[in-house]
Short mmCIF file of C-alpha atoms in Angstrom, two decimals:
data_model
loop_
_atom_site.label_atom_id
_atom_site.label_comp_id
_atom_site.label_asym_id
_atom_site.label_seq_id
_atom_site.Cartn_x
_atom_site.Cartn_y
_atom_site.Cartn_z
CA MET A 1 -65.89 124.65 -119.82
CA LYS A 2 -63.64 127.66 -120.86
CA LEU A 3 -65.38 130.58 -119.12
CA ASN A 4 -64.49 134.25 -120.53
CA ALA A 5 -65.00 137.67 -118.68
CA SER A 6 -68.49 138.48 -120.12
CA GLU A 7 -70.19 135.34 -118.72
CA LEU A 8 -68.71 136.62 -115.65
CA ASN A 9 -69.99 140.16 -115.23
CA VAL A 10 -66.41 140.58 -114.70
CA PRO A 11 -64.94 143.88 -116.44
CA THR A 12 -62.51 144.11 -119.43
CA THR A 13 -60.79 146.95 -120.81
CA THR A 14 -59.52 148.04 -124.27
CA GLY A 15 -56.93 149.90 -124.07
CA ASP A 16 -53.48 148.98 -125.79
CA SER A 17 -50.17 148.85 -123.28
CA SER A 18 -47.75 149.24 -126.59
CA ASN A 19 -47.33 153.31 -125.11
CA LEU A 20 -47.48 151.86 -121.57
CA VAL A 21 -44.34 149.43 -122.61
CA PRO A 22 -41.64 151.95 -123.25
CA ILE A 23 -42.26 154.03 -120.48
CA VAL A 24 -42.02 151.75 -117.69
CA ASN A 25 -39.16 149.91 -119.90
CA GLY A 26 -37.22 153.67 -119.52
CA VAL A 27 -37.31 154.27 -115.81
CA LEU A 28 -36.05 151.09 -115.22
CA TYR A 29 -33.08 151.55 -116.92
CA ILE A 30 -32.38 155.23 -115.61
CA ALA A 31 -33.02 153.71 -111.59
CA GLY A 32 -30.68 150.68 -113.17
CA ALA A 33 -28.27 153.48 -113.57
CA VAL A 34 -28.96 155.13 -110.66
CA CYS A 35 -27.79 152.13 -108.64
CA VAL A 36 -25.42 150.82 -110.27
CA ILE A 37 -24.25 154.82 -110.19
CA VAL A 38 -24.21 154.61 -106.74
CA LEU A 39 -22.45 150.94 -106.89
CA ILE A 40 -19.21 152.69 -108.09
CA ILE A 41 -19.37 155.79 -105.76
CA ALA A 42 -19.31 152.64 -102.93
CA GLY A 43 -16.73 151.04 -103.93
CA ILE A 44 -14.53 155.09 -104.59
CA ASN A 45 -15.79 155.24 -100.73
CA TYR A 46 -14.29 151.84 -99.84
CA ALA A 47 -11.45 152.59 -101.38
CA THR A 48 -11.10 155.55 -99.90
CA ALA A 49 -11.81 154.41 -97.09
CA SER A 50 -8.30 154.27 -95.27
CA GLY A 51 -9.59 151.90 -92.82
CA ASP A 52 -12.25 154.41 -91.09
CA ALA A 53 -14.39 152.12 -89.76
CA GLY A 54 -16.98 154.86 -90.13
CA LYS A 55 -16.52 155.27 -93.66
CA ILE A 56 -16.13 151.86 -94.31
CA ALA A 57 -19.83 150.61 -93.13
CA ARG A 58 -21.56 153.62 -94.83
CA ALA A 59 -19.21 152.42 -98.36
CA LYS A 60 -20.27 148.20 -97.14
CA SER A 61 -24.01 150.23 -96.84
CA MET A 62 -24.50 151.11 -99.92
CA ILE A 63 -22.87 147.77 -101.96
CA LEU A 64 -25.81 145.78 -100.23
CA TYR A 65 -28.33 148.45 -100.83
CA ALA A 66 -27.29 149.13 -103.91
CA VAL A 67 -27.60 145.22 -105.30
CA ILE A 68 -30.50 144.42 -103.54
CA GLY A 69 -32.44 147.21 -104.90
CA LEU A 70 -30.66 146.24 -108.56
CA LEU A 71 -32.43 143.03 -107.65
CA VAL A 72 -35.40 144.55 -107.05
CA ILE A 73 -35.63 146.29 -110.39
CA MET A 74 -34.47 142.83 -112.64
CA CYS A 75 -37.17 140.86 -110.22
CA SER A 76 -39.74 144.58 -111.74
CA PHE A 77 -38.18 144.06 -115.12
CA ALA A 78 -39.54 140.50 -116.05
CA LEU A 79 -42.94 140.77 -113.59
CA VAL A 80 -43.86 143.35 -116.65
CA GLN A 81 -42.53 142.20 -119.52
CA PHE A 82 -44.19 138.99 -118.77
CA ILE A 83 -47.54 140.67 -117.63
CA LEU A 84 -47.64 143.02 -120.29
CA GLY A 85 -46.67 140.39 -122.61
CA GLN A 86 -50.33 137.79 -121.47
CA PHE A 87 -52.33 140.87 -122.19
#
């Protein structure tokens, strides 16, 4: 037995998500570009640290947080594409 939303009195929307897709994709692309720029800056900081433990630690944490940010962005991109593709 297949149920639909009207039988269960669940509110539905008739909105079109075609306007939302380019906006979400644009925001995620910009966030990804920012993460890549942070990775490049962190790599330069790491390379020019000259053995200073504080600078090396700061560069390593920048790299770690940028990679985590990229992973979050990629997962959110996949999730948004899946959700918008379903509706």
